[in-house]
Amino acid sequence: NAGVMQNPRHLVRRRGQEARLRCSPMKGHSHVYWYRQLPEEGLKFMVYLQKENIIDESGMPKERFSAEFPKEGPSILRIQQVVRGDSAAYFCASSPNIAEAFFGQGTRLTVV
Amino acid sequence: ELKVEQNPLFLSMQEGKNYTIYCNYSTTSDRLYWYRQDPGKSLESLFVLLSNGAVKQEGRLMASLDTKARLSTLHITAAVHDLSATYFCAVDQGSNYQLIWGAGTKLIIKP
């Protein structure tokens, strides 16, 4: 089992561009979570998804951010028209249940 | 709203010493996690504490949970350089695994 795979590991975007972050959960895991981490801070919950469903998106900004977890393929966190304040590390975690989650290596987004 | 506070936020200590990191949280929760993060890396799960009085130990690290005091501690015994990292506690709000995270304790252990 390869663990939670996130790609890319590093992503640089100019202001106004779109960023797409991918997360392949561990085999057999149907729960996916996205978190954002600003430098020197803890993680902030963004969204919780199960296959084809958004369960809880209370931590997601109302505009420009969206997430999906299709029946086939990875979960995608999409940020449209990125701004400098979107620069952060974005972590994905997956879980077979809600007891414990396993984190990916993260995608470090830099907006220039 | 659940808030999680860790202290200290920064700790520099000598090898061989003992120290404790504290994690306070503001509302009732029965599930608390400790994670380790090395610079530029992902988060490694250290402990999951599920009930009042729970104590878990792994090597030089020991974690405990007091749900009545809403306090968890991470105790480091005879610290070694390899334990240098940032340690986070996170508390489960009760559903959907929406963890609320502390700000982290950056631990530097000097030879």
GROMACS .gro file of C-alpha atoms in nm:
model
  223
    1ASN     CA    1   0.000   0.000   0.000
    2ALA     CA    2   0.167   0.316  -0.121
    3GLY     CA    3   0.010   0.549   0.131
    4VAL     CA    4  -0.173   0.869   0.054
    5MET     CA    5  -0.027   1.020  -0.262
    6GLN     CA    6  -0.048   1.389  -0.333
    7ASN     CA    7   0.072   1.565  -0.642
    8PRO     CA    8   0.229   1.784  -0.728
    9ARG     CA    9   0.453   1.826  -0.424
   10HIS     CA   10   0.527   2.184  -0.517
   11LEU     CA   11   0.315   2.412  -0.732
   12VAL     CA   12   0.386   2.768  -0.838
   13ARG     CA   13   0.107   2.975  -0.986
   14ARG     CA   14   0.077   3.339  -1.089
   15ARG     CA   15  -0.203   3.544  -0.941
   16GLY     CA   16  -0.526   3.478  -1.129
   17GLN     CA   17  -0.433   3.129  -1.247
   18GLU     CA   18  -0.597   2.807  -1.138
   19ALA     CA   19  -0.439   2.551  -0.907
   20ARG     CA   20  -0.537   2.184  -0.910
   21LEU     CA   21  -0.418   1.965  -0.628
   22ARG     CA   22  -0.461   1.590  -0.647
   23CYS     CA   23  -0.493   1.331  -0.375
   24SER     CA   24  -0.506   0.955  -0.421
   25PRO     CA   25  -0.620   0.794  -0.097
   26MET     CA   26  -0.484   0.471   0.042
   27LYS     CA   27  -0.636   0.159  -0.108
   28GLY     CA   28  -0.965   0.077   0.056
   29HIS     CA   29  -1.011   0.424   0.207
   30SER     CA   30  -1.334   0.595   0.117
   31HIS     CA   31  -1.300   0.906   0.335
   32VAL     CA   32  -1.086   1.198   0.219
   33TYR     CA   33  -1.009   1.520   0.407
   34TRP     CA   34  -0.833   1.833   0.294
   35TYR     CA   35  -0.648   2.064   0.532
   36ARG     CA   36  -0.455   2.386   0.482
   37GLN     CA   37  -0.145   2.479   0.679
   38LEU     CA   38  -0.002   2.828   0.685
   39PRO     CA   39   0.364   2.869   0.787
   40GLU     CA   40   0.426   2.819   1.159
   41GLU     CA   41   0.061   2.727   1.218
   42GLY     CA   42  -0.146   2.416   1.274
   43LEU     CA   43  -0.373   2.266   1.014
   44LYS     CA   44  -0.714   2.407   0.934
   45PHE     CA   45  -0.989   2.173   0.819
   46MET     CA   46  -1.129   2.254   0.477
   47VAL     CA   47  -1.351   1.974   0.349
   48TYR     CA   48  -1.449   1.613   0.407
   49LEU     CA   49  -1.555   1.395   0.115
   50GLN     CA   50  -1.665   1.044   0.049
   51LYS     CA   51  -1.689   0.895  -0.297
   52GLU     CA   52  -1.894   1.132  -0.514
   53ASN     CA   53  -2.020   1.324  -0.211
   54ILE     CA   54  -1.916   1.631  -0.017
   55ILE     CA   55  -1.998   1.555   0.345
   56ASP     CA   56  -1.872   1.868   0.518
   57GLU     CA   57  -1.726   2.174   0.347
   58SER     CA   58  -1.763   2.411   0.638
   59GLY     CA   59  -1.393   2.498   0.635
   60MET     CA   60  -1.378   2.583   0.268
   61PRO     CA   61  -1.385   2.946   0.151
   62LYS     CA   62  -1.715   3.016  -0.021
   63GLU     CA   63  -1.560   3.146  -0.340
   64ARG     CA   64  -1.289   3.016  -0.572
   65PHE     CA   65  -1.240   2.687  -0.385
   66SER     CA   66  -1.402   2.358  -0.479
   67ALA     CA   67  -1.335   1.992  -0.411
   68GLU     CA   68  -1.447   1.664  -0.559
   69PHE     CA   69  -1.389   1.295  -0.507
   70PRO     CA   70  -1.519   1.116  -0.815
   71LYS     CA   71  -1.612   0.752  -0.837
   72GLU     CA   72  -1.293   0.688  -1.031
   73GLY     CA   73  -0.967   0.875  -0.987
   74PRO     CA   74  -0.817   1.101  -0.724
   75SER     CA   75  -0.976   1.368  -0.514
   76ILE     CA   76  -0.917   1.714  -0.655
   77LEU     CA   77  -0.894   2.044  -0.468
   78ARG     CA   78  -0.936   2.326  -0.715
   79ILE     CA   79  -0.853   2.688  -0.647
   80GLN     CA   80  -0.958   2.936  -0.912
   81GLN     CA   81  -0.804   3.279  -0.963
   82VAL     CA   82  -0.541   3.225  -0.698
   83VAL     CA   83  -0.423   3.512  -0.480
   84ARG     CA   84  -0.108   3.546  -0.270
   85GLY     CA   85  -0.302   3.457   0.044
   86ASP     CA   86  -0.368   3.110  -0.099
   87SER     CA   87   0.001   3.026  -0.062
   88ALA     CA   88   0.016   2.744   0.190
   89ALA     CA   89   0.073   2.373   0.230
   90TYR     CA   90  -0.237   2.170   0.148
   91PHE     CA   91  -0.259   1.829   0.307
   92CYS     CA   92  -0.489   1.548   0.215
   93ALA     CA   93  -0.572   1.266   0.455
   94SER     CA   94  -0.764   0.945   0.396
   95SER     CA   95  -0.933   0.704   0.627
   96PRO     CA   96  -1.121   0.373   0.606
   97ASN     CA   97  -1.350   0.503   0.881
   98ILE     CA   98  -1.355   0.814   1.097
   99ALA     CA   99  -1.129   0.683   1.369
  100GLU     CA  100  -0.788   0.763   1.227
  101ALA     CA  101  -0.658   0.932   0.917
  102PHE     CA  102  -0.334   0.903   0.727
  103PHE     CA  103  -0.177   1.209   0.574
  104GLY     CA  104  -0.014   1.262   0.239
  105GLN     CA  105   0.310   1.454   0.192
  106GLY     CA  106   0.126   1.772   0.107
  107THR     CA  107   0.131   2.013  -0.184
  108ARG     CA  108   0.310   2.340  -0.125
  109LEU     CA  109   0.140   2.609  -0.328
  110THR     CA  110   0.323   2.933  -0.393
  111VAL     CA  111   0.139   3.217  -0.563
  112VAL     CA  112   0.367   3.476  -0.721
  113GLU     CA  113  -1.640   2.683   1.917
  114LEU     CA  114  -1.367   2.439   2.003
  115LYS     CA  115  -1.024   2.593   2.057
  116VAL     CA  116  -0.701   2.406   2.110
  117GLU     CA  117  -0.402   2.567   2.275
  118GLN     CA  118  -0.056   2.422   2.299
  119ASN     CA  119   0.227   2.539   2.513
  120PRO     CA  120   0.501   2.608   2.487
  121LEU     CA  121   0.508   2.699   2.118
  122PHE     CA  122   0.885   2.675   2.109
  123LEU     CA  123   1.115   2.463   2.319
  124SER     CA  124   1.490   2.430   2.305
  125MET     CA  125   1.639   2.170   2.533
  126GLN     CA  126   1.951   1.967   2.591
  127GLU     CA  127   1.979   1.599   2.516
  128GLY     CA  128   1.909   1.383   2.816
  129LYS     CA  129   1.656   1.619   2.974
  130ASN     CA  130   1.288   1.558   3.038
  131TYR     CA  131   1.011   1.793   2.937
  132THR     CA  132   0.634   1.813   2.888
  133ILE     CA  133   0.423   1.972   2.617
  134TYR     CA  134   0.069   2.071   2.715
  135CYS     CA  135  -0.247   2.071   2.506
  136ASN     CA  136  -0.561   2.238   2.643
  137TYR     CA  137  -0.894   2.237   2.465
  138SER     CA  138  -1.208   2.433   2.532
  139THR     CA  139  -1.506   2.199   2.489
  140THR     CA  140  -1.585   1.836   2.553
  141SER     CA  141  -1.414   1.583   2.332
  142ASP     CA  142  -1.333   1.217   2.373
  143ARG     CA  143  -1.066   1.186   2.110
  144LEU     CA  144  -0.729   1.354   2.096
  145TYR     CA  145  -0.438   1.299   1.861
  146TRP     CA  146  -0.070   1.378   1.873
  147TYR     CA  147   0.123   1.417   1.550
  148ARG     CA  148   0.484   1.485   1.463
  149GLN     CA  149   0.592   1.694   1.166
  150ASP     CA  150   0.947   1.729   1.039
  151PRO     CA  151   1.030   2.042   0.835
  152GLY     CA  152   0.878   2.023   0.488
  153LYS     CA  153   0.730   1.683   0.558
  154SER     CA  154   0.391   1.532   0.623
  155LEU     CA  155   0.236   1.451   0.958
  156GLU     CA  156   0.314   1.130   1.137
  157SER     CA  157   0.055   0.997   1.377
  158LEU     CA  158   0.206   0.935   1.720
  159PHE     CA  159  -0.085   0.868   1.955
  160VAL     CA  160  -0.462   0.844   1.954
  161LEU     CA  161  -0.614   0.894   2.299
  162LEU     CA  162  -0.975   0.782   2.324
  163SER     CA  163  -1.080   0.801   2.686
  164ASN     CA  164  -1.028   0.978   3.013
  165GLY     CA  165  -0.712   0.860   3.183
  166ALA     CA  166  -0.570   0.710   2.865
  167VAL     CA  167  -0.192   0.683   2.868
  168LYS     CA  168   0.017   0.564   2.577
  169GLN     CA  169   0.392   0.529   2.546
  170GLU     CA  170   0.622   0.479   2.252
  171GLY     CA  171   0.992   0.493   2.316
  172ARG     CA  172   1.082   0.819   2.488
  173LEU     CA  173   0.738   0.972   2.431
  174MET     CA  174   0.438   0.930   2.657
  175ALA     CA  175   0.097   1.089   2.607
  176SER     CA  176  -0.191   1.115   2.849
  177LEU     CA  177  -0.544   1.250   2.842
  178ASP     CA  178  -0.757   1.403   3.116
  179THR     CA  179  -1.097   1.476   2.963
  180LYS     CA  180  -1.229   1.636   3.280
  181ALA     CA  181  -0.950   1.892   3.282
  182ARG     CA  182  -0.956   1.905   2.899
  183LEU     CA  183  -0.583   1.855   2.902
  184SER     CA  184  -0.342   1.627   2.729
  185THR     CA  185   0.030   1.607   2.789
  186LEU     CA  186   0.315   1.476   2.577
  187HIS     CA  187   0.610   1.389   2.797
  188ILE     CA  188   0.959   1.347   2.659
  189THR     CA  189   1.202   1.141   2.861
  190ALA     CA  190   1.580   1.171   2.818
  191ALA     CA  191   1.546   1.363   2.493
  192VAL     CA  192   1.763   1.277   2.195
  193HIS     CA  193   1.839   1.487   1.888
  194ASP     CA  194   1.619   1.270   1.662
  195LEU     CA  195   1.312   1.392   1.848
  196SER     CA  196   1.361   1.744   1.713
  197ALA     CA  197   1.041   1.825   1.521
  198THR     CA  198   0.716   2.014   1.555
  199TYR     CA  199   0.453   1.836   1.762
  200PHE     CA  200   0.083   1.901   1.712
  201CYS     CA  201  -0.215   1.800   1.916
  202ALA     CA  202  -0.553   1.781   1.746
  203VAL     CA  203  -0.896   1.735   1.896
  204ASP     CA  204  -1.194   1.571   1.731
  205GLN     CA  205  -1.510   1.781   1.738
  206GLY     CA  206  -1.721   1.470   1.745
  207SER     CA  207  -1.822   1.408   1.387
  208ASN     CA  208  -1.678   1.380   1.043
  209TYR     CA  209  -1.324   1.382   1.174
  210GLN     CA  210  -1.315   1.760   1.168
  211LEU     CA  211  -1.002   1.795   1.376
  212ILE     CA  212  -0.916   2.122   1.542
  213TRP     CA  213  -0.543   2.166   1.563
  214GLY     CA  214  -0.313   2.335   1.807
  215ALA     CA  215  -0.053   2.575   1.670
  216GLY     CA  216   0.224   2.323   1.727
  217THR     CA  217   0.527   2.306   1.955
  218LYS     CA  218   0.859   2.340   1.777
  219LEU     CA  219   1.106   2.127   1.968
  220ILE     CA  220   1.480   2.163   1.919
  221ILE     CA  221   1.705   1.923   2.103
  222LYS     CA  222   2.069   2.021   2.120
  223PRO     CA  223   2.350   1.770   2.163
   0.00000   0.00000   0.00000
